[in-house]
Amino acid sequence: MPTPPRTRTVPAALRPGDRVAVAAPAGPPDPDLLDRGTALLASWGLEVTVLPHVRDSYLGHLAGRDEDRAADLTAACTDPGIRAVLCARGGYGTQRMVDLVDWQAIAAAPAPALLVGSSDITALHEAFAARLGTTTLHAPMPATGALVDRPESADHLRTVLFEPEKATELPLTGEVLVPGTARGRLAGGNASLLAASVGTPTALPPDGCLLLLEETGEEPYRLDRILTQLTRSGTLARAAGIVLGDFTDCGPEDEVRAVLADRLGGLGIPVAAGLPAGHGQLQLTVPLGIRAELGKGVLTLLEPPLAPRDGRGRPTAEEAACAS
């Protein structure tokens, strides 16, 4: 296991005119959705670069060869002109390329690029935290209907990117499985990806964190297996609280609820459901690595998701000092 960086780096908020890159670390994006997503980003005033291998295909389920997808991400994250890297979609394949990324080169870059994505991109969220100590955004992605066909999701991502000081709360509209209040840094993402990362070099133990869990397409018995693996590894026991996002297409709601209550209810920490994040129709942006408080009916962000910027478009000196 890598030793987590002692300091935390918060990428800066975006401004119109900033250059961003679209990467495909996992599956090949639908060409029409990709074009619509890049057009949406451009409509926000961003200069969008689609990385060289995004439109590639390998083995039918990967957006190009592992080394090419890793090279795209390395190049984007070491380019001082690129402010953010938005992952086109999830699917499968991020774990195949994550260890091929040149993390030393990215760590040596003068300013961190912001990583944006969800689903299979959970493997990169873990790696950015473990290798770089950088906060990231668990968010809807450009080549998905969750962004291009859902104005509410797009508006929330835009607010977090451009006006992070306005993103102070996230609603919890579901059941409170275990009552209580907890504080910690947000971590996590897709439950099956977190389970698959256990024992790998980039799995980051979430000691004292607020752990986000969401899932899609896993029947209740498979969801049970995923949560059991996270329990046996000690991952869940180290969290201060658990925030449940969407569990989309995972079977009958009562069965899913029963599995979640059985596997999470005895941990002795607060567990609350109903955060619109993951694979549901509405996908809000959740900043990972940011301190937050889990309370009844709301997840309160205790610091802005992104750093403020001065007139030169860089993090302010005050923020840079607070990022550690």
PDB file of C-alpha atoms in Angstrom, residues 8-282:
ATOM      1  CA  ARG A   8      -3.807  17.676   0.379  1.00  0.00           C
ATOM      2  CA  THR A   9      -3.991  19.624  -2.851  1.00  0.00           C
ATOM      3  CA  VAL A  10      -7.217  21.311  -3.950  1.00  0.00           C
ATOM      4  CA  PRO A  11      -7.374  22.144  -7.677  1.00  0.00           C
ATOM      5  CA  ALA A  12      -8.605  25.598  -8.598  1.00  0.00           C
ATOM      6  CA  ALA A  13     -12.056  26.554  -9.811  1.00  0.00           C
ATOM      7  CA  LEU A  14     -12.540  26.996 -13.537  1.00  0.00           C
ATOM      8  CA  ARG A  15     -13.174  30.151 -15.510  1.00  0.00           C
ATOM      9  CA  PRO A  16     -14.499  30.715 -19.035  1.00  0.00           C
ATOM     10  CA  GLY A  17     -11.595  30.399 -21.431  1.00  0.00           C
ATOM     11  CA  ASP A  18      -9.924  27.610 -19.458  1.00  0.00           C
ATOM     12  CA  ARG A  19      -8.724  24.582 -21.367  1.00  0.00           C
ATOM     13  CA  VAL A  20     -10.020  21.167 -20.307  1.00  0.00           C
ATOM     14  CA  ALA A  21      -9.390  17.695 -21.674  1.00  0.00           C
ATOM     15  CA  VAL A  22     -11.789  14.801 -22.246  1.00  0.00           C
ATOM     16  CA  ALA A  23     -10.215  11.394 -21.592  1.00  0.00           C
ATOM     17  CA  ALA A  24     -11.500   7.822 -21.915  1.00  0.00           C
ATOM     18  CA  PRO A  25      -9.785   5.684 -19.261  1.00  0.00           C
ATOM     19  CA  ALA A  26     -12.429   2.956 -19.474  1.00  0.00           C
ATOM     20  CA  GLY A  27     -14.943   2.055 -22.193  1.00  0.00           C
ATOM     21  CA  PRO A  28     -15.328   3.590 -25.664  1.00  0.00           C
ATOM     22  CA  PRO A  29     -17.763   6.520 -25.660  1.00  0.00           C
ATOM     23  CA  ASP A  30     -20.753   6.794 -27.938  1.00  0.00           C
ATOM     24  CA  PRO A  31     -19.685   9.245 -30.690  1.00  0.00           C
ATOM     25  CA  ASP A  32     -22.941  11.217 -30.644  1.00  0.00           C
ATOM     26  CA  LEU A  33     -22.967  11.566 -26.844  1.00  0.00           C
ATOM     27  CA  LEU A  34     -19.294  12.546 -26.916  1.00  0.00           C
ATOM     28  CA  ASP A  35     -19.966  15.290 -29.454  1.00  0.00           C
ATOM     29  CA  ARG A  36     -22.952  16.546 -27.469  1.00  0.00           C
ATOM     30  CA  GLY A  37     -20.987  16.494 -24.231  1.00  0.00           C
ATOM     31  CA  THR A  38     -18.036  18.417 -25.627  1.00  0.00           C
ATOM     32  CA  ALA A  39     -20.464  20.937 -27.131  1.00  0.00           C
ATOM     33  CA  LEU A  40     -22.058  21.393 -23.702  1.00  0.00           C
ATOM     34  CA  LEU A  41     -18.665  22.034 -22.109  1.00  0.00           C
ATOM     35  CA  ALA A  42     -17.826  24.501 -24.870  1.00  0.00           C
ATOM     36  CA  SER A  43     -21.115  26.304 -24.216  1.00  0.00           C
ATOM     37  CA  TRP A  44     -19.809  26.957 -20.693  1.00  0.00           C
ATOM     38  CA  GLY A  45     -16.938  28.917 -22.225  1.00  0.00           C
ATOM     39  CA  LEU A  46     -14.369  26.137 -21.917  1.00  0.00           C
ATOM     40  CA  GLU A  47     -11.802  25.234 -24.557  1.00  0.00           C
ATOM     41  CA  VAL A  48     -12.236  21.475 -24.956  1.00  0.00           C
ATOM     42  CA  THR A  49      -9.493  19.107 -26.121  1.00  0.00           C
ATOM     43  CA  VAL A  50     -10.509  15.525 -26.877  1.00  0.00           C
ATOM     44  CA  LEU A  51      -7.429  13.427 -26.165  1.00  0.00           C
ATOM     45  CA  PRO A  52      -5.913  11.391 -29.029  1.00  0.00           C
ATOM     46  CA  HIS A  53      -7.148   7.916 -28.080  1.00  0.00           C
ATOM     47  CA  VAL A  54     -10.652   8.742 -26.850  1.00  0.00           C
ATOM     48  CA  ARG A  55     -12.263   7.510 -30.061  1.00  0.00           C
ATOM     49  CA  ASP A  56     -10.173   4.305 -30.204  1.00  0.00           C
ATOM     50  CA  SER A  57     -11.567   0.852 -29.529  1.00  0.00           C
ATOM     51  CA  TYR A  58      -9.831  -2.284 -28.294  1.00  0.00           C
ATOM     52  CA  LEU A  59     -11.350  -5.691 -27.562  1.00  0.00           C
ATOM     53  CA  GLY A  60     -14.756  -4.136 -28.112  1.00  0.00           C
ATOM     54  CA  HIS A  61     -15.081  -2.873 -24.542  1.00  0.00           C
ATOM     55  CA  LEU A  62     -12.055  -0.604 -24.091  1.00  0.00           C
ATOM     56  CA  ALA A  63     -11.330   2.879 -25.441  1.00  0.00           C
ATOM     57  CA  GLY A  64      -7.989   1.850 -26.910  1.00  0.00           C
ATOM     58  CA  ARG A  65      -5.040  -0.077 -25.510  1.00  0.00           C
ATOM     59  CA  ASP A  66      -4.159   0.262 -21.841  1.00  0.00           C
ATOM     60  CA  GLU A  67      -0.875   2.035 -22.505  1.00  0.00           C
ATOM     61  CA  ASP A  68      -2.563   4.542 -24.829  1.00  0.00           C
ATOM     62  CA  ARG A  69      -5.311   5.393 -22.354  1.00  0.00           C
ATOM     63  CA  ALA A  70      -2.697   5.806 -19.619  1.00  0.00           C
ATOM     64  CA  ALA A  71      -0.540   7.978 -21.874  1.00  0.00           C
ATOM     65  CA  ASP A  72      -3.502  10.241 -22.623  1.00  0.00           C
ATOM     66  CA  LEU A  73      -4.164  10.777 -18.919  1.00  0.00           C
ATOM     67  CA  THR A  74      -0.490  11.356 -18.109  1.00  0.00           C
ATOM     68  CA  ALA A  75      -0.127  13.888 -20.930  1.00  0.00           C
ATOM     69  CA  ALA A  76      -3.243  15.796 -19.898  1.00  0.00           C
ATOM     70  CA  CYS A  77      -2.324  15.905 -16.199  1.00  0.00           C
ATOM     71  CA  THR A  78       1.212  17.139 -16.909  1.00  0.00           C
ATOM     72  CA  ASP A  79       0.146  19.788 -19.418  1.00  0.00           C
ATOM     73  CA  PRO A  80       0.221  23.116 -17.524  1.00  0.00           C
ATOM     74  CA  GLY A  81      -2.405  24.519 -19.862  1.00  0.00           C
ATOM     75  CA  ILE A  82      -5.057  21.936 -18.961  1.00  0.00           C
ATOM     76  CA  ARG A  83      -7.092  22.825 -15.873  1.00  0.00           C
ATOM     77  CA  ALA A  84      -9.293  19.736 -15.678  1.00  0.00           C
ATOM     78  CA  VAL A  85      -9.622  16.233 -17.107  1.00  0.00           C
ATOM     79  CA  LEU A  86     -13.193  15.048 -17.575  1.00  0.00           C
ATOM     80  CA  CYS A  87     -13.629  11.326 -18.162  1.00  0.00           C
ATOM     81  CA  ALA A  88     -15.962  10.643 -21.079  1.00  0.00           C
ATOM     82  CA  ARG A  89     -17.719   7.649 -19.506  1.00  0.00           C
ATOM     83  CA  GLY A  90     -17.235   4.651 -17.243  1.00  0.00           C
ATOM     84  CA  GLY A  91     -17.869   1.070 -18.274  1.00  0.00           C
ATOM     85  CA  TYR A  92     -14.827  -1.069 -17.628  1.00  0.00           C
ATOM     86  CA  GLY A  93     -11.067  -0.817 -17.981  1.00  0.00           C
ATOM     87  CA  THR A  94      -9.753   1.856 -15.629  1.00  0.00           C
ATOM     88  CA  GLN A  95      -8.067  -0.690 -13.363  1.00  0.00           C
ATOM     89  CA  ARG A  96      -6.223  -2.080 -16.378  1.00  0.00           C
ATOM     90  CA  MET A  97      -4.470   1.234 -17.028  1.00  0.00           C
ATOM     91  CA  VAL A  98      -4.153   2.872 -13.601  1.00  0.00           C
ATOM     92  CA  ASP A  99      -0.713   1.403 -12.834  1.00  0.00           C
ATOM     93  CA  LEU A 100       0.590   2.477 -16.264  1.00  0.00           C
ATOM     94  CA  VAL A 101      -0.005   6.162 -15.519  1.00  0.00           C
ATOM     95  CA  ASP A 102       3.210   8.107 -14.798  1.00  0.00           C
ATOM     96  CA  TRP A 103       2.282   9.225 -11.300  1.00  0.00           C
ATOM     97  CA  GLN A 104       5.743  10.643 -10.596  1.00  0.00           C
ATOM     98  CA  ALA A 105       5.479  12.963 -13.593  1.00  0.00           C
ATOM     99  CA  ILE A 106       2.013  14.091 -12.558  1.00  0.00           C
ATOM    100  CA  ALA A 107       3.147  14.689  -8.973  1.00  0.00           C
ATOM    101  CA  ALA A 108       5.979  16.877 -10.299  1.00  0.00           C
ATOM    102  CA  ALA A 109       3.609  19.016 -12.400  1.00  0.00           C
ATOM    103  CA  PRO A 110       3.355  22.642 -11.203  1.00  0.00           C
ATOM    104  CA  ALA A 111      -0.422  22.590 -10.655  1.00  0.00           C
ATOM    105  CA  PRO A 112      -2.832  19.672 -10.327  1.00  0.00           C
ATOM    106  CA  ALA A 113      -5.410  19.034 -13.009  1.00  0.00           C
ATOM    107  CA  LEU A 114      -8.889  18.384 -11.657  1.00  0.00           C
ATOM    108  CA  LEU A 115     -10.211  14.851 -12.256  1.00  0.00           C
ATOM    109  CA  VAL A 116     -13.941  14.573 -12.992  1.00  0.00           C
ATOM    110  CA  GLY A 117     -15.802  11.289 -13.413  1.00  0.00           C
ATOM    111  CA  SER A 118     -17.676   8.442 -11.738  1.00  0.00           C
ATOM    112  CA  SER A 119     -18.554   4.749 -12.003  1.00  0.00           C
ATOM    113  CA  ASP A 120     -15.449   2.863 -13.232  1.00  0.00           C
ATOM    114  CA  ILE A 121     -13.477   6.086 -12.693  1.00  0.00           C
ATOM    115  CA  THR A 122     -13.644   5.271  -8.964  1.00  0.00           C
ATOM    116  CA  ALA A 123     -10.298   3.508  -9.483  1.00  0.00           C
ATOM    117  CA  LEU A 124      -8.769   6.848 -10.529  1.00  0.00           C
ATOM    118  CA  HIS A 125     -10.369   8.726  -7.637  1.00  0.00           C
ATOM    119  CA  GLU A 126      -8.601   6.294  -5.316  1.00  0.00           C
ATOM    120  CA  ALA A 127      -5.329   6.633  -7.200  1.00  0.00           C
ATOM    121  CA  PHE A 128      -5.416  10.445  -7.213  1.00  0.00           C
ATOM    122  CA  ALA A 129      -5.962  10.378  -3.448  1.00  0.00           C
ATOM    123  CA  ALA A 130      -3.325   7.708  -2.769  1.00  0.00           C
ATOM    124  CA  ARG A 131      -0.625   8.855  -5.188  1.00  0.00           C
ATOM    125  CA  LEU A 132      -1.172  12.625  -5.272  1.00  0.00           C
ATOM    126  CA  GLY A 133      -3.309  13.662  -2.311  1.00  0.00           C
ATOM    127  CA  THR A 134      -5.525  15.554  -4.750  1.00  0.00           C
ATOM    128  CA  THR A 135      -9.236  16.190  -4.318  1.00  0.00           C
ATOM    129  CA  THR A 136     -11.441  15.068  -7.216  1.00  0.00           C
ATOM    130  CA  LEU A 137     -15.065  15.301  -8.344  1.00  0.00           C
ATOM    131  CA  HIS A 138     -17.392  12.295  -8.456  1.00  0.00           C
ATOM    132  CA  ALA A 139     -19.654  13.647 -11.172  1.00  0.00           C
ATOM    133  CA  PRO A 140     -21.683  12.916 -14.326  1.00  0.00           C
ATOM    134  CA  MET A 141     -19.548  12.535 -17.434  1.00  0.00           C
ATOM    135  CA  PRO A 142     -19.596  14.255 -20.858  1.00  0.00           C
ATOM    136  CA  ALA A 143     -20.422  11.222 -23.027  1.00  0.00           C
ATOM    137  CA  THR A 144     -23.389  10.118 -20.923  1.00  0.00           C
ATOM    138  CA  GLY A 145     -27.043  10.987 -20.936  1.00  0.00           C
ATOM    139  CA  ALA A 146     -26.756  11.736 -17.232  1.00  0.00           C
ATOM    140  CA  LEU A 147     -25.014  14.973 -18.190  1.00  0.00           C
ATOM    141  CA  VAL A 148     -26.221  15.926 -21.661  1.00  0.00           C
ATOM    142  CA  ASP A 149     -29.888  15.006 -21.097  1.00  0.00           C
ATOM    143  CA  ARG A 150     -30.264  16.133 -17.473  1.00  0.00           C
ATOM    144  CA  PRO A 151     -30.042  19.914 -17.033  1.00  0.00           C
ATOM    145  CA  GLU A 152     -30.205  19.580 -13.230  1.00  0.00           C
ATOM    146  CA  SER A 153     -27.085  17.381 -13.212  1.00  0.00           C
ATOM    147  CA  ALA A 154     -25.289  19.644 -15.666  1.00  0.00           C
ATOM    148  CA  ASP A 155     -26.187  22.791 -13.722  1.00  0.00           C
ATOM    149  CA  HIS A 156     -24.867  21.342 -10.468  1.00  0.00           C
ATOM    150  CA  LEU A 157     -21.571  20.285 -12.057  1.00  0.00           C
ATOM    151  CA  ARG A 158     -21.231  23.727 -13.613  1.00  0.00           C
ATOM    152  CA  THR A 159     -21.815  25.385 -10.240  1.00  0.00           C
ATOM    153  CA  VAL A 160     -19.173  23.232  -8.560  1.00  0.00           C
ATOM    154  CA  LEU A 161     -16.667  23.900 -11.350  1.00  0.00           C
ATOM    155  CA  PHE A 162     -17.152  27.661 -11.668  1.00  0.00           C
ATOM    156  CA  GLU A 163     -18.724  28.795  -8.378  1.00  0.00           C
ATOM    157  CA  PRO A 164     -17.650  26.207  -5.793  1.00  0.00           C
ATOM    158  CA  GLU A 165     -18.377  28.563  -2.905  1.00  0.00           C
ATOM    159  CA  LYS A 166     -22.083  28.123  -3.707  1.00  0.00           C
ATOM    160  CA  ALA A 167     -21.923  24.334  -3.392  1.00  0.00           C
ATOM    161  CA  THR A 168     -22.428  23.960   0.339  1.00  0.00           C
ATOM    162  CA  GLU A 169     -24.994  21.167   0.785  1.00  0.00           C
ATOM    163  CA  LEU A 170     -26.108  17.912  -0.818  1.00  0.00           C
ATOM    164  CA  PRO A 171     -29.595  16.550  -0.038  1.00  0.00           C
ATOM    165  CA  LEU A 172     -30.190  13.119   1.461  1.00  0.00           C
ATOM    166  CA  THR A 173     -33.691  12.086   0.495  1.00  0.00           C
ATOM    167  CA  GLY A 174     -33.665   8.455   1.573  1.00  0.00           C
ATOM    168  CA  GLU A 175     -33.947   6.465   4.766  1.00  0.00           C
ATOM    169  CA  VAL A 176     -31.579   6.910   7.687  1.00  0.00           C
ATOM    170  CA  LEU A 177     -30.435   3.338   8.312  1.00  0.00           C
ATOM    171  CA  VAL A 178     -28.369   4.248  11.376  1.00  0.00           C
ATOM    172  CA  PRO A 179     -28.977   7.683  12.955  1.00  0.00           C
ATOM    173  CA  GLY A 180     -26.215   9.977  14.039  1.00  0.00           C
ATOM    174  CA  THR A 181     -23.847  12.719  12.949  1.00  0.00           C
ATOM    175  CA  ALA A 182     -20.356  12.185  11.571  1.00  0.00           C
ATOM    176  CA  ARG A 183     -17.572  14.292  10.117  1.00  0.00           C
ATOM    177  CA  GLY A 184     -14.740  13.326   7.802  1.00  0.00           C
ATOM    178  CA  ARG A 185     -13.299  13.689   4.338  1.00  0.00           C
ATOM    179  CA  LEU A 186     -15.513  12.343   1.574  1.00  0.00           C
ATOM    180  CA  ALA A 187     -14.169   9.248  -0.184  1.00  0.00           C
ATOM    181  CA  GLY A 188     -15.448   6.275  -2.124  1.00  0.00           C
ATOM    182  CA  GLY A 189     -17.638   5.860  -5.176  1.00  0.00           C
ATOM    183  CA  ASN A 190     -18.770   2.703  -6.924  1.00  0.00           C
ATOM    184  CA  ALA A 191     -18.918  -0.151  -4.397  1.00  0.00           C
ATOM    185  CA  SER A 192     -17.794  -2.934  -6.752  1.00  0.00           C
ATOM    186  CA  LEU A 193     -14.762  -0.883  -7.837  1.00  0.00           C
ATOM    187  CA  LEU A 194     -13.848  -0.195  -4.210  1.00  0.00           C
ATOM    188  CA  ALA A 195     -14.081  -3.922  -3.480  1.00  0.00           C
ATOM    189  CA  ALA A 196     -12.012  -4.778  -6.549  1.00  0.00           C
ATOM    190  CA  SER A 197      -9.301  -2.350  -5.413  1.00  0.00           C
ATOM    191  CA  VAL A 198      -8.791  -3.981  -2.025  1.00  0.00           C
ATOM    192  CA  GLY A 199      -5.172  -5.135  -1.797  1.00  0.00           C
ATOM    193  CA  THR A 200      -3.985  -3.104  -4.789  1.00  0.00           C
ATOM    194  CA  PRO A 201      -1.292  -0.391  -4.642  1.00  0.00           C
ATOM    195  CA  THR A 202      -3.810   2.434  -5.014  1.00  0.00           C
ATOM    196  CA  ALA A 203      -6.479   1.363  -2.527  1.00  0.00           C
ATOM    197  CA  LEU A 204      -6.559   4.129   0.056  1.00  0.00           C
ATOM    198  CA  PRO A 205      -7.737   3.131   3.568  1.00  0.00           C
ATOM    199  CA  PRO A 206     -10.562   5.573   4.358  1.00  0.00           C
ATOM    200  CA  ASP A 207      -9.669   6.065   8.025  1.00  0.00           C
ATOM    201  CA  GLY A 208     -12.211   8.469   9.519  1.00  0.00           C
ATOM    202  CA  CYS A 209     -13.780   9.295   6.166  1.00  0.00           C
ATOM    203  CA  LEU A 210     -17.386   9.710   5.097  1.00  0.00           C
ATOM    204  CA  LEU A 211     -17.625   6.843   2.632  1.00  0.00           C
ATOM    205  CA  LEU A 212     -19.838   7.243  -0.449  1.00  0.00           C
ATOM    206  CA  LEU A 213     -21.217   3.965  -1.809  1.00  0.00           C
ATOM    207  CA  GLU A 214     -23.284   3.558  -4.964  1.00  0.00           C
ATOM    208  CA  GLU A 215     -23.887   0.725  -7.399  1.00  0.00           C
ATOM    209  CA  THR A 216     -25.608  -0.336 -10.589  1.00  0.00           C
ATOM    210  CA  GLY A 217     -26.642  -3.647 -12.104  1.00  0.00           C
ATOM    211  CA  GLU A 218     -25.692  -5.835  -9.143  1.00  0.00           C
ATOM    212  CA  GLU A 219     -28.405  -8.191  -7.893  1.00  0.00           C
ATOM    213  CA  PRO A 220     -28.937  -8.275  -4.104  1.00  0.00           C
ATOM    214  CA  TYR A 221     -26.800 -11.397  -3.578  1.00  0.00           C
ATOM    215  CA  ARG A 222     -23.930  -9.846  -5.550  1.00  0.00           C
ATOM    216  CA  LEU A 223     -24.336  -6.600  -3.640  1.00  0.00           C
ATOM    217  CA  ASP A 224     -24.136  -8.689  -0.469  1.00  0.00           C
ATOM    218  CA  ARG A 225     -20.863 -10.192  -1.704  1.00  0.00           C
ATOM    219  CA  ILE A 226     -19.395  -6.761  -2.501  1.00  0.00           C
ATOM    220  CA  LEU A 227     -20.270  -5.338   0.911  1.00  0.00           C
ATOM    221  CA  THR A 228     -19.050  -8.487   2.640  1.00  0.00           C
ATOM    222  CA  GLN A 229     -15.669  -8.132   0.940  1.00  0.00           C
ATOM    223  CA  LEU A 230     -15.467  -4.498   2.034  1.00  0.00           C
ATOM    224  CA  THR A 231     -16.368  -5.613   5.554  1.00  0.00           C
ATOM    225  CA  ARG A 232     -13.832  -8.450   5.686  1.00  0.00           C
ATOM    226  CA  SER A 233     -11.072  -6.163   4.398  1.00  0.00           C
ATOM    227  CA  GLY A 234     -11.752  -3.696   7.212  1.00  0.00           C
ATOM    228  CA  THR A 235     -12.626  -0.921   4.764  1.00  0.00           C
ATOM    229  CA  LEU A 236     -16.081  -0.212   6.170  1.00  0.00           C
ATOM    230  CA  ALA A 237     -15.017  -0.378   9.809  1.00  0.00           C
ATOM    231  CA  ARG A 238     -12.501   2.436   9.289  1.00  0.00           C
ATOM    232  CA  ALA A 239     -15.112   4.903   8.053  1.00  0.00           C
ATOM    233  CA  ALA A 240     -16.697   7.527  10.319  1.00  0.00           C
ATOM    234  CA  GLY A 241     -19.987   7.352   8.448  1.00  0.00           C
ATOM    235  CA  ILE A 242     -21.501   6.000   5.245  1.00  0.00           C
ATOM    236  CA  VAL A 243     -23.476   7.941   2.631  1.00  0.00           C
ATOM    237  CA  LEU A 244     -25.493   5.816   0.218  1.00  0.00           C
ATOM    238  CA  GLY A 245     -26.022   7.035  -3.319  1.00  0.00           C
ATOM    239  CA  ASP A 246     -28.186   5.369  -5.946  1.00  0.00           C
ATOM    240  CA  PHE A 247     -28.406   1.595  -6.269  1.00  0.00           C
ATOM    241  CA  THR A 248     -29.716   1.486  -9.807  1.00  0.00           C
ATOM    242  CA  ASP A 249     -31.068  -1.706 -11.404  1.00  0.00           C
ATOM    243  CA  CYS A 250     -29.954  -3.776  -8.409  1.00  0.00           C
ATOM    244  CA  GLY A 251     -33.221  -5.637  -7.982  1.00  0.00           C
ATOM    245  CA  PRO A 252     -36.347  -5.063  -5.873  1.00  0.00           C
ATOM    246  CA  GLU A 253     -35.979  -2.039  -3.614  1.00  0.00           C
ATOM    247  CA  ASP A 254     -37.034  -3.929  -0.482  1.00  0.00           C
ATOM    248  CA  GLU A 255     -34.395  -6.606  -1.093  1.00  0.00           C
ATOM    249  CA  VAL A 256     -31.687  -4.035  -1.752  1.00  0.00           C
ATOM    250  CA  ARG A 257     -32.678  -2.158   1.384  1.00  0.00           C
ATOM    251  CA  ALA A 258     -32.564  -5.382   3.415  1.00  0.00           C
ATOM    252  CA  VAL A 259     -29.035  -6.187   2.212  1.00  0.00           C
ATOM    253  CA  LEU A 260     -27.796  -2.664   2.948  1.00  0.00           C
ATOM    254  CA  ALA A 261     -29.314  -2.723   6.430  1.00  0.00           C
ATOM    255  CA  ASP A 262     -27.912  -6.181   7.164  1.00  0.00           C
ATOM    256  CA  ARG A 263     -24.382  -5.452   5.962  1.00  0.00           C
ATOM    257  CA  LEU A 264     -24.073  -1.838   7.189  1.00  0.00           C
ATOM    258  CA  GLY A 265     -26.402  -1.583  10.158  1.00  0.00           C
ATOM    259  CA  GLY A 266     -24.066  -3.215  12.650  1.00  0.00           C
ATOM    260  CA  LEU A 267     -20.940  -1.151  11.998  1.00  0.00           C
ATOM    261  CA  GLY A 268     -21.657   1.292  14.806  1.00  0.00           C
ATOM    262  CA  ILE A 269     -21.447   4.357  12.559  1.00  0.00           C
ATOM    263  CA  PRO A 270     -24.127   6.616  11.002  1.00  0.00           C
ATOM    264  CA  VAL A 271     -25.518   5.383   7.677  1.00  0.00           C
ATOM    265  CA  ALA A 272     -27.836   7.548   5.557  1.00  0.00           C
ATOM    266  CA  ALA A 273     -29.328   6.888   2.126  1.00  0.00           C
ATOM    267  CA  GLY A 274     -30.720   8.982  -0.698  1.00  0.00           C
ATOM    268  CA  LEU A 275     -27.819  11.018  -2.084  1.00  0.00           C
ATOM    269  CA  PRO A 276     -28.555  11.553  -5.811  1.00  0.00           C
ATOM    270  CA  ALA A 277     -25.167  10.305  -7.009  1.00  0.00           C
ATOM    271  CA  GLY A 278     -24.040   7.305  -8.997  1.00  0.00           C
ATOM    272  CA  HIS A 279     -26.120   5.906 -11.855  1.00  0.00           C
ATOM    273  CA  GLY A 280     -29.558   7.407 -11.262  1.00  0.00           C
ATOM    274  CA  GLN A 281     -31.341   9.867 -13.515  1.00  0.00           C
ATOM    275  CA  LEU A 282     -30.228  12.827 -11.387  1.00  0.00           C
TER     276      LEU A 282
END
